[in-house]
Amino acid sequence: MKGDFDKTVKFIKAAAVAAFMVICAACVFLTSGNELSFFDISGSRLEAMRNRETEKIDCEGSGFEQYSTIKDVEEHIGLKLMLPSYLPKGYDVGYVIYSDMAESAVINFSSEDITKGDIQLCARLMSENRSIMIEKDDTPVTKIIHNNTEYNVFGNNGETVIEWMDNGYSYMLSGTIEEKEVKKIVNNIR
């Protein structure tokens, strides 16, 4: 009887070790760079967003060229853009365009509910002799600090604008975004 008990204990220990090894293997498999994405579902959402094929639009004469995916634009400019892994319910990547002349990318997030309007993310390379002026209404500017980046949030003609700088690029995310969604979006920009 003691022999059966010892075999059961050995089996349980072996099963626990095997389960631990499977979890460790999954963690190693899902690790990207120094970030552990095993517990970060938003990281996989971002990768899916970067690789999603976008809708076709007519850019002729605009100075912009359409790209099939966000990843294609990132490869073209040699930089991983800062994107929100969270968007309000119903929004997804609509189209992606880039202008070499303006050194600007525009990513459109469209809603399945057309009454909500689109959300636009503009990323523009800033150089020493380039400045940017952003129109705003009389609402006060709110500052949010997240991951050592300062985000400015303000209104512009009925839309909410979130503006920030990173890695030499000026970013501006704008659209009809509810106030309760702004902090969720900012806290999920990576």
XYZ file of C-alpha atoms in Angstrom:
190
model
C 0.000 0.000 0.000
C 2.865 2.385 0.835
C 4.368 1.595 -2.573
C 1.143 2.696 -4.314
C 1.124 5.904 -2.281
C 4.765 6.639 -3.225
C 3.967 6.009 -6.909
C 1.012 8.420 -6.707
C 3.148 11.131 -5.077
C 5.865 10.654 -7.740
C 3.226 10.868 -10.478
C 1.754 14.092 -9.030
C 5.222 15.639 -8.716
C 6.075 14.632 -12.295
C 2.777 16.071 -13.555
C 3.426 19.344 -11.676
C 6.942 19.589 -13.133
C 5.600 18.849 -16.638
C 2.896 21.516 -16.264
C 5.489 24.025 -15.054
C 7.724 23.205 -18.053
C 4.808 23.703 -20.469
C 4.070 27.113 -18.912
C 7.763 28.091 -19.120
C 7.938 26.963 -22.744
C 4.832 29.009 -23.543
C 6.372 32.050 -21.857
C 9.570 31.679 -23.857
C 7.622 31.134 -27.076
C 5.453 34.191 -26.510
C 8.215 36.513 -25.380
C 9.009 39.292 -27.834
C 12.155 41.288 -27.097
C 12.230 42.117 -23.413
C 8.457 42.199 -23.065
C 6.628 39.150 -21.852
C 3.485 38.963 -23.932
C 2.224 35.762 -22.250
C 0.208 37.914 -19.849
C -0.283 40.793 -22.285
C -3.126 40.006 -24.655
C -2.962 43.557 -26.030
C 0.463 42.759 -27.553
C -1.087 40.069 -29.732
C -3.923 42.465 -30.641
C -1.339 45.000 -31.801
C 0.464 42.442 -33.939
C -2.849 41.382 -35.494
C -3.646 45.062 -36.132
C -0.217 45.620 -37.726
C -0.717 42.682 -40.110
C -4.404 43.179 -41.006
C -5.089 43.889 -44.682
C -6.740 47.279 -45.096
C -9.504 48.512 -47.370
C -8.579 50.056 -50.720
C -9.021 53.806 -51.242
C -8.165 56.167 -54.089
C -5.046 58.227 -53.217
C -4.313 59.461 -56.732
C -3.046 63.047 -56.766
C -2.952 63.302 -52.953
C 0.797 62.796 -52.537
C 0.055 59.754 -50.381
C 0.605 56.115 -51.259
C -1.618 53.381 -49.872
C -0.112 50.434 -48.019
C -1.762 47.059 -47.458
C -0.864 46.870 -43.751
C 0.509 49.034 -40.956
C 3.522 46.719 -40.886
C 4.257 47.580 -44.536
C 4.440 51.304 -43.659
C 6.613 50.547 -40.615
C 9.030 48.568 -42.802
C 9.089 51.439 -45.338
C 10.025 54.059 -42.711
C 12.147 51.715 -40.580
C 10.235 52.396 -37.358
C 7.559 50.647 -35.334
C 4.805 53.237 -34.877
C 3.151 53.842 -31.513
C -0.361 52.424 -31.778
C -3.253 52.012 -29.362
C -3.917 48.344 -28.601
C -7.306 49.471 -27.289
C -9.931 51.229 -29.386
C -13.601 51.764 -28.544
C -15.871 48.821 -29.390
C -16.521 48.358 -33.090
C -13.391 50.120 -34.412
C -10.819 48.423 -36.630
C -8.111 49.399 -39.105
C -9.687 50.978 -42.167
C -6.803 52.122 -44.378
C -3.123 53.092 -44.155
C -1.443 55.775 -46.284
C 2.018 57.381 -46.229
C 3.641 60.369 -47.929
C 7.421 60.394 -48.424
C 7.279 64.107 -49.232
C 5.383 65.056 -46.047
C 7.032 62.239 -44.043
C 3.598 61.455 -42.631
C 1.559 58.306 -42.076
C -2.206 58.286 -41.642
C -3.945 55.266 -40.178
C -7.716 55.304 -40.333
C -9.725 53.295 -37.805
C -13.307 52.949 -38.991
C -16.322 51.966 -36.933
C -18.878 49.364 -37.906
C -21.396 52.000 -36.710
C -21.138 54.759 -39.352
C -22.809 57.292 -37.039
C -19.728 57.244 -34.772
C -17.304 58.489 -37.434
C -13.706 57.433 -37.919
C -10.677 57.802 -35.675
C -7.507 58.998 -37.428
C -3.935 58.474 -36.245
C -1.402 60.762 -37.935
C 2.309 60.242 -37.364
C 4.663 62.893 -38.762
C 8.445 62.921 -38.658
C 9.640 66.088 -36.966
C 12.945 67.692 -37.961
C 14.769 70.709 -36.520
C 13.246 73.155 -38.980
C 9.725 71.749 -38.894
C 7.029 72.837 -36.472
C 3.468 71.741 -36.107
C 0.396 73.800 -35.317
C -2.712 72.016 -34.111
C -6.079 73.728 -34.103
C -8.033 73.461 -30.861
C -11.211 74.860 -29.378
C -11.573 76.608 -26.022
C -11.580 73.418 -23.921
C -8.590 73.177 -21.587
C -5.679 70.896 -22.448
C -5.451 67.857 -20.176
C -2.040 66.238 -19.730
C -1.730 62.493 -19.127
C 1.648 60.898 -18.386
C 1.974 57.234 -19.375
C 5.239 55.267 -19.684
C 7.273 58.508 -19.422
C 5.424 60.042 -22.366
C 3.294 63.178 -22.036
C -0.029 63.057 -23.873
C -1.993 66.274 -24.470
C -5.753 65.820 -24.753
C -7.988 68.618 -26.043
C -11.033 69.384 -28.149
C -11.126 70.470 -31.774
C -14.475 71.267 -33.424
C -16.400 68.509 -31.658
C -13.620 65.940 -31.848
C -11.180 64.794 -29.183
C -7.485 65.056 -30.027
C -4.698 63.126 -28.284
C -1.241 64.463 -29.184
C 2.237 63.203 -28.187
C 5.857 62.937 -29.377
C 7.964 59.783 -29.563
C 11.176 58.829 -31.348
C 11.208 61.974 -33.502
C 7.570 61.591 -34.578
C 4.639 63.802 -33.655
C 1.473 61.745 -33.215
C -2.093 62.960 -33.279
C -5.065 60.676 -32.725
C -8.414 62.365 -33.344
C -12.061 61.492 -33.631
C -15.366 61.512 -31.828
C -14.013 59.757 -28.735
C -15.973 59.661 -25.490
C -14.147 61.103 -22.484
C -14.258 57.756 -20.635
C -12.426 56.101 -23.567
C -9.539 58.614 -23.755
C -7.605 57.300 -20.741
C -8.125 53.681 -21.871
C -6.681 54.540 -25.282
C -3.702 56.457 -23.831
C -2.928 53.699 -21.332
C -2.773 51.207 -24.207
C -0.518 53.092 -26.618
C 2.632 51.047 -27.278
